[in-house]
PDB file of C-alpha atoms in Angstrom:
ATOM      1  CA  MET E   1     -27.972  98.699 -50.624  1.00 44.00           C
ATOM      2  CA  PHE E   2     -29.148 100.411 -47.419  1.00 47.00           C
ATOM      3  CA  GLN E   3     -29.948 103.585 -49.376  1.00 50.00           C
ATOM      4  CA  VAL E   4     -32.158 101.652 -51.784  1.00 48.00           C
ATOM      5  CA  ILE E   5     -34.100 100.133 -48.936  1.00 51.00           C
ATOM      6  CA  GLY E   6     -34.414 103.556 -47.241  1.00 51.00           C
ATOM      7  CA  LEU E   7     -35.637 105.144 -50.446  1.00 49.00           C
ATOM      8  CA  ALA E   8     -38.120 102.347 -51.015  1.00 53.00           C
ATOM      9  CA  SER E   9     -39.520 102.644 -47.509  1.00 57.00           C
ATOM     10  CA  ARG E  10     -39.639 106.430 -47.835  1.00 56.00           C
ATOM     11  CA  ALA E  11     -41.481 106.094 -51.175  1.00 54.00           C
ATOM     12  CA  SER E  12     -43.980 103.648 -49.679  1.00 60.00           C
ATOM     13  CA  ARG E  13     -44.656 105.968 -46.762  1.00 57.00           C
ATOM     14  CA  THR E  14     -45.216 108.858 -49.162  1.00 55.00           C
ATOM     15  CA  GLN E  15     -47.594 106.790 -51.240  1.00 58.00           C
ATOM     16  CA  ALA E  16     -49.499 105.713 -48.114  1.00 54.00           C
ATOM     17  CA  MET E  17     -49.708 109.356 -47.085  1.00 52.00           C
ATOM     18  CA  PHE E  18     -51.182 110.311 -50.435  1.00 51.00           C
ATOM     19  CA  ARG E  19     -53.718 107.399 -50.294  1.00 50.00           C
ATOM     20  CA  SER E  20     -54.888 108.462 -46.872  1.00 48.00           C
ATOM     21  CA  LEU E  21     -55.132 112.066 -48.033  1.00 45.00           C
ATOM     22  CA  ARG E  22     -57.180 110.985 -51.022  1.00 47.00           C
ATOM     23  CA  PHE E  23     -59.769 109.248 -48.863  1.00 43.00           C
ATOM     24  CA  ASN E  24     -59.752 111.724 -45.921  1.00 46.00           C
ATOM     25  CA  SER E  25     -60.276 114.998 -47.724  1.00 45.00           C
ATOM     26  CA  SER E  26     -62.497 116.106 -50.543  1.00 47.00           C
ATOM     27  CA  ASN E  27     -59.928 118.351 -52.314  1.00 49.00           C
ATOM     28  CA  THR E  28     -56.451 116.875 -52.311  1.00 59.00           C
ATOM     29  CA  GLN E  29     -55.318 118.474 -55.531  1.00 84.00           C
ATOM     30  CA  MET E  30     -53.549 121.777 -55.092  1.00 89.00           C
ATOM     31  CA  ASN E  31     -51.679 123.520 -57.848  1.00 93.00           C
ATOM     32  CA  TRP E  32     -48.330 125.127 -57.260  1.00 93.00           C
ATOM     33  CA  VAL E  33     -49.581 128.691 -57.559  1.00 94.00           C
ATOM     34  CA  ASP E  34     -52.035 128.152 -54.675  1.00 95.00           C
ATOM     35  CA  PHE E  35     -49.383 126.347 -52.696  1.00 95.00           C
ATOM     36  CA  PHE E  36     -46.982 129.240 -52.962  1.00 95.00           C
ATOM     37  CA  LYS E  37     -49.745 131.725 -52.047  1.00 96.00           C
ATOM     38  CA  LEU E  38     -50.517 129.714 -48.918  1.00 96.00           C
ATOM     39  CA  ARG E  39     -46.875 129.387 -48.092  1.00 95.00           C
ATOM     40  CA  THR E  40     -46.425 133.136 -48.318  1.00 95.00           C
ATOM     41  CA  GLU E  41     -49.493 133.672 -46.203  1.00 96.00           C
ATOM     42  CA  SER E  42     -48.111 131.269 -43.579  1.00 96.00           C
ATOM     43  CA  LYS E  43     -44.869 133.152 -43.431  1.00 96.00           C
ATOM     44  CA  ARG E  44     -46.680 136.485 -43.080  1.00 96.00           C
ATOM     45  CA  ILE E  45     -48.915 135.182 -40.330  1.00 97.00           C
ATOM     46  CA  ASN E  46     -45.864 133.861 -38.462  1.00 96.00           C
ATOM     47  CA  VAL E  47     -44.020 137.201 -38.745  1.00 96.00           C
ATOM     48  CA  ALA E  48     -47.123 139.082 -37.647  1.00 97.00           C
ATOM     49  CA  ALA E  49     -47.600 136.679 -34.635  1.00 97.00           C
ATOM     50  CA  SER E  50     -43.923 137.015 -33.743  1.00 97.00           C
ATOM     51  CA  SER E  51     -44.113 140.804 -33.827  1.00 97.00           C
ATOM     52  CA  LEU E  52     -47.204 140.843 -31.606  1.00 97.00           C
ATOM     53  CA  THR E  53     -45.755 138.369 -29.095  1.00 97.00           C
ATOM     54  CA  SER E  54     -42.451 140.233 -29.056  1.00 97.00           C
ATOM     55  CA  LEU E  55     -44.235 143.473 -28.109  1.00 97.00           C
ATOM     56  CA  MET E  56     -46.345 141.593 -25.520  1.00 97.00           C
ATOM     57  CA  GLY E  57     -43.217 139.941 -24.021  1.00 96.00           C
ATOM     58  CA  ALA E  58     -41.423 143.285 -23.819  1.00 96.00           C
ATOM     59  CA  PHE E  59     -44.347 145.033 -22.242  1.00 97.00           C
ATOM     60  CA  ALA E  60     -45.038 142.248 -19.839  1.00 96.00           C
ATOM     61  CA  THR E  61     -41.404 142.268 -18.757  1.00 95.00           C
ATOM     62  CA  LEU E  62     -41.519 146.102 -18.418  1.00 94.00           C
ATOM     63  CA  ALA E  63     -44.720 145.893 -16.357  1.00 95.00           C
ATOM     64  CA  TYR E  64     -43.226 143.320 -14.053  1.00 94.00           C
ATOM     65  CA  LEU E  65     -39.994 145.180 -13.594  1.00 90.00           C
ATOM     66  CA  GLY E  66     -41.949 148.448 -12.978  1.00 88.00           C
ATOM     67  CA  ASN E  67     -43.429 146.846  -9.861  1.00 90.00           C
ATOM     68  CA  VAL E  68     -40.150 145.567  -8.477  1.00 86.00           C
ATOM     69  CA  GLU E  69     -38.369 147.742  -5.961  1.00 86.00           C
ATOM     70  CA  ILE E  70     -34.745 148.242  -6.984  1.00 82.00           C
ATOM     71  CA  ASP E  71     -32.111 150.395  -5.342  1.00 81.00           C
ATOM     72  CA  VAL E  72     -30.782 152.487  -8.243  1.00 75.00           C
ATOM     73  CA  GLU E  73     -27.595 153.253  -6.347  1.00 79.00           C
ATOM     74  CA  GLN E  74     -26.607 149.592  -5.914  1.00 83.00           C
ATOM     75  CA  PRO E  75     -25.204 147.824  -8.969  1.00 81.00           C
ATOM     76  CA  ILE E  76     -26.690 144.496 -10.096  1.00 81.00           C
ATOM     77  CA  PHE E  77     -23.938 142.021 -10.869  1.00 83.00           C
ATOM     78  CA  GLY E  78     -21.606 144.982 -11.019  1.00 85.00           C
ATOM     79  CA  ILE E  79     -23.597 146.701 -13.736  1.00 82.00           C
ATOM     80  CA  ASP E  80     -25.772 149.779 -13.662  1.00 86.00           C
ATOM     81  CA  PRO E  81     -29.387 148.789 -12.677  1.00 84.00           C
ATOM     82  CA  PHE E  82     -30.898 150.681 -15.559  1.00 88.00           C
ATOM     83  CA  MET E  83     -28.758 148.754 -18.073  1.00 90.00           C
ATOM     84  CA  VAL E  84     -29.758 145.485 -16.500  1.00 89.00           C
ATOM     85  CA  LEU E  85     -33.467 146.405 -16.621  1.00 90.00           C
ATOM     86  CA  GLY E  86     -33.181 147.469 -20.237  1.00 92.00           C
ATOM     87  CA  ALA E  87     -31.462 144.230 -21.132  1.00 94.00           C
ATOM     88  CA  LEU E  88     -34.210 142.260 -19.336  1.00 94.00           C
ATOM     89  CA  VAL E  89     -36.874 144.061 -21.365  1.00 96.00           C
ATOM     90  CA  VAL E  90     -34.987 143.219 -24.531  1.00 97.00           C
ATOM     91  CA  VAL E  91     -34.730 139.544 -23.415  1.00 97.00           C
ATOM     92  CA  GLY E  92     -38.491 139.517 -22.742  1.00 97.00           C
ATOM     93  CA  GLY E  93     -39.085 140.825 -26.306  1.00 97.00           C
ATOM     94  CA  VAL E  94     -36.776 138.213 -27.799  1.00 97.00           C
ATOM     95  CA  ALA E  95     -38.480 135.402 -25.896  1.00 97.00           C
ATOM     96  CA  GLY E  96     -41.857 136.676 -27.136  1.00 96.00           C
ATOM     97  CA  TYR E  97     -40.574 136.771 -30.709  1.00 96.00           C
ATOM     98  CA  LEU E  98     -39.447 133.141 -30.420  1.00 96.00           C
ATOM     99  CA  VAL E  99     -42.849 132.055 -29.071  1.00 96.00           C
ATOM    100  CA  GLY E 100     -44.723 133.816 -31.928  1.00 95.00           C
ATOM    101  CA  PRO E 101     -44.508 131.197 -34.659  1.00 95.00           C
ATOM    102  CA  SER E 102     -46.252 128.616 -32.473  1.00 96.00           C
ATOM    103  CA  PHE E 103     -49.262 130.913 -32.343  1.00 96.00           C
ATOM    104  CA  GLY E 104     -48.893 131.766 -36.018  1.00 96.00           C
ATOM    105  CA  VAL E 105     -49.003 128.140 -37.074  1.00 96.00           C
ATOM    106  CA  ARG E 106     -52.171 127.592 -35.118  1.00 97.00           C
ATOM    107  CA  VAL E 107     -53.865 130.643 -36.691  1.00 96.00           C
ATOM    108  CA  PHE E 108     -52.823 129.510 -40.168  1.00 96.00           C
ATOM    109  CA  ASN E 109     -54.078 125.979 -39.526  1.00 96.00           C
ATOM    110  CA  MET E 110     -57.449 127.256 -38.247  1.00 96.00           C
ATOM    111  CA  LYS E 111     -57.833 129.742 -41.158  1.00 95.00           C
ATOM    112  CA  ASN E 112     -56.992 127.137 -43.846  1.00 94.00           C
ATOM    113  CA  SER E 113     -58.368 123.933 -42.262  1.00 94.00           C
ATOM    114  CA  LYS E 114     -60.142 122.879 -45.457  1.00 94.00           C
ATOM    115  CA  VAL E 115     -57.020 122.820 -47.656  1.00 95.00           C
ATOM    116  CA  LEU E 116     -54.540 121.963 -44.911  1.00 95.00           C
ATOM    117  CA  PRO E 117     -54.063 118.257 -45.890  1.00 95.00           C
ATOM    118  CA  ALA E 118     -53.441 119.192 -49.536  1.00 95.00           C
ATOM    119  CA  PHE E 119     -51.096 121.980 -48.438  1.00 96.00           C
ATOM    120  CA  LYS E 120     -49.092 119.664 -46.193  1.00 95.00           C
ATOM    121  CA  ALA E 121     -48.821 117.020 -48.892  1.00 94.00           C
ATOM    122  CA  LYS E 122     -47.648 119.659 -51.454  1.00 95.00           C
ATOM    123  CA  ASP E 123     -45.247 121.105 -48.851  1.00 94.00           C
ATOM    124  CA  GLN E 124     -43.739 117.592 -48.359  1.00 95.00           C
ATOM    125  CA  ILE E 125     -43.294 117.281 -52.112  1.00 95.00           C
ATOM    126  CA  PHE E 126     -41.724 120.698 -52.309  1.00 95.00           C
ATOM    127  CA  LEU E 127     -39.272 120.030 -49.468  1.00 94.00           C
ATOM    128  CA  GLN E 128     -38.262 116.743 -51.136  1.00 95.00           C
ATOM    129  CA  ARG E 129     -37.593 118.639 -54.337  1.00 95.00           C
ATOM    130  CA  ILE E 130     -35.507 121.229 -52.489  1.00 95.00           C
ATOM    131  CA  LYS E 131     -33.548 118.449 -50.778  1.00 94.00           C
ATOM    132  CA  ARG E 132     -32.967 116.609 -54.022  1.00 94.00           C
ATOM    133  CA  ASN E 133     -31.849 119.669 -56.070  1.00 92.00           C
ATOM    134  CA  ARG E 134     -29.833 121.697 -53.526  1.00 90.00           C
ATOM    135  CA  VAL E 135     -26.095 121.966 -53.832  1.00 90.00           C
ATOM    136  CA  ASP E 136     -23.291 120.738 -51.649  1.00 88.00           C
ATOM    137  CA  PRO E 137     -22.211 123.782 -49.515  1.00 87.00           C
ATOM    138  CA  SER E 138     -18.753 122.468 -48.792  1.00 86.00           C
ATOM    139  CA  SER E 139     -17.374 124.186 -51.904  1.00 81.00           C
ATOM    140  CA  GLN E 140     -18.769 127.622 -51.300  1.00 84.00           C
ATOM    141  CA  SER E 141     -16.645 130.717 -51.252  1.00 80.00           C
ATOM    142  CA  PHE E 142     -17.112 134.487 -51.086  1.00 82.00           C
ATOM    143  CA  SER E 143     -17.241 134.705 -54.827  1.00 77.00           C
ATOM    144  CA  ASN E 144     -19.460 131.623 -55.188  1.00 78.00           C
ATOM    145  CA  PRO E 145     -22.061 131.560 -52.334  1.00 86.00           C
ATOM    146  CA  VAL E 146     -24.635 128.784 -51.950  1.00 88.00           C
ATOM    147  CA  PRO E 147     -28.035 129.723 -53.430  1.00 88.00           C
ATOM    148  CA  ASP E 148     -30.659 129.602 -50.672  1.00 88.00           C
ATOM    149  CA  TYR E 149     -29.851 126.191 -49.174  1.00 89.00           C
ATOM    150  CA  TYR E 150     -33.231 125.599 -47.513  1.00 89.00           C
ATOM    151  CA  GLY E 151     -35.403 127.307 -50.197  1.00 89.00           C
ATOM    152  CA  GLU E 152     -36.826 129.844 -47.794  1.00 91.00           C
ATOM    153  CA  ARG E 153     -37.042 132.703 -50.284  1.00 93.00           C
ATOM    154  CA  ILE E 154     -38.824 130.652 -52.901  1.00 93.00           C
ATOM    155  CA  ASN E 155     -42.414 131.961 -53.086  1.00 92.00           C
ATOM    156  CA  SER E 156     -43.416 131.463 -56.747  1.00 93.00           C
ATOM    157  CA  LEU E 157     -42.734 129.188 -59.646  1.00 93.00           C
ATOM    158  CA  SER E 158     -40.492 131.700 -61.324  1.00 94.00           C
ATOM    159  CA  LYS E 159     -38.331 131.975 -58.164  1.00 95.00           C
ATOM    160  CA  TYR E 160     -38.210 128.186 -57.975  1.00 94.00           C
ATOM    161  CA  LYS E 161     -37.015 127.972 -61.579  1.00 95.00           C
ATOM    162  CA  GLN E 162     -34.501 130.767 -60.869  1.00 95.00           C
ATOM    163  CA  TRP E 163     -33.276 128.835 -57.811  1.00 94.00           C
ATOM    164  CA  LEU E 164     -32.790 125.743 -59.964  1.00 95.00           C
ATOM    165  CA  ARG E 165     -30.771 127.782 -62.486  1.00 94.00           C
ATOM    166  CA  ASP E 166     -28.675 129.242 -59.621  1.00 93.00           C
ATOM    167  CA  CYS E 167     -28.010 125.771 -58.241  1.00 92.00           C
ATOM    168  CA  ASN E 168     -26.872 124.553 -61.650  1.00 93.00           C
ATOM    169  CA  ALA E 169     -24.659 127.592 -62.095  1.00 90.00           C
ATOM    170  CA  PHE E 170     -23.135 126.894 -58.647  1.00 90.00           C
ATOM    171  CA  ARG E 171     -22.503 123.258 -59.589  1.00 90.00           C
ATOM    172  CA  ARG E 172     -20.944 124.347 -62.893  1.00 89.00           C
ATOM    173  CA  LYS E 173     -18.675 126.860 -61.175  1.00 87.00           C
ATOM    174  CA  THR E 174     -17.467 124.372 -58.573  1.00 84.00           C
ATOM    175  CA  GLU E 175     -16.684 121.817 -61.287  1.00 83.00           C
ATOM    176  CA  GLU E 176     -14.857 124.304 -63.517  1.00 80.00           C
ATOM    177  CA  PHE E 177     -12.820 126.093 -60.873  1.00 72.00           C
ATOM    178  CA  LEU E 178     -11.890 123.266 -58.507  1.00 56.00           C
TER     179      LEU E 178
END
């Protein structure tokens, strides 16, 4: 009973979102091909932003550590100082890499501001389809791995259809062999 109420409220929220999109934007209709192109573009922008911020973080850490006076003969926490400095530069690069997608999302939103409401609505529909059709990973094994649980590698209609076939094959294998 609680699931029916939850589904009904979720459906009414989705309908309200689509109604507000219909009145707030001029072009709410987006086909799946355009959606997957924008989704691929978003991922590429995020990777590029992560790469740039990773380099900036590593170089900023290196520039800071280059100005700090360190006695190279004294160990830091019992470790060679050059190893510690190298590890700090790597940590600065990793921190920059983690900050990158926040900049990438902003760049993508500014670049595609006209179609952003339609893209977000289509993305919500896509994620609901992924959630509805994905398999239960509790029965996975080395010989029967779960097919892309979050749908991250789906970037076209043909890959989505292949993902659906893979999910059905996974379900069939788990029913036959368990």
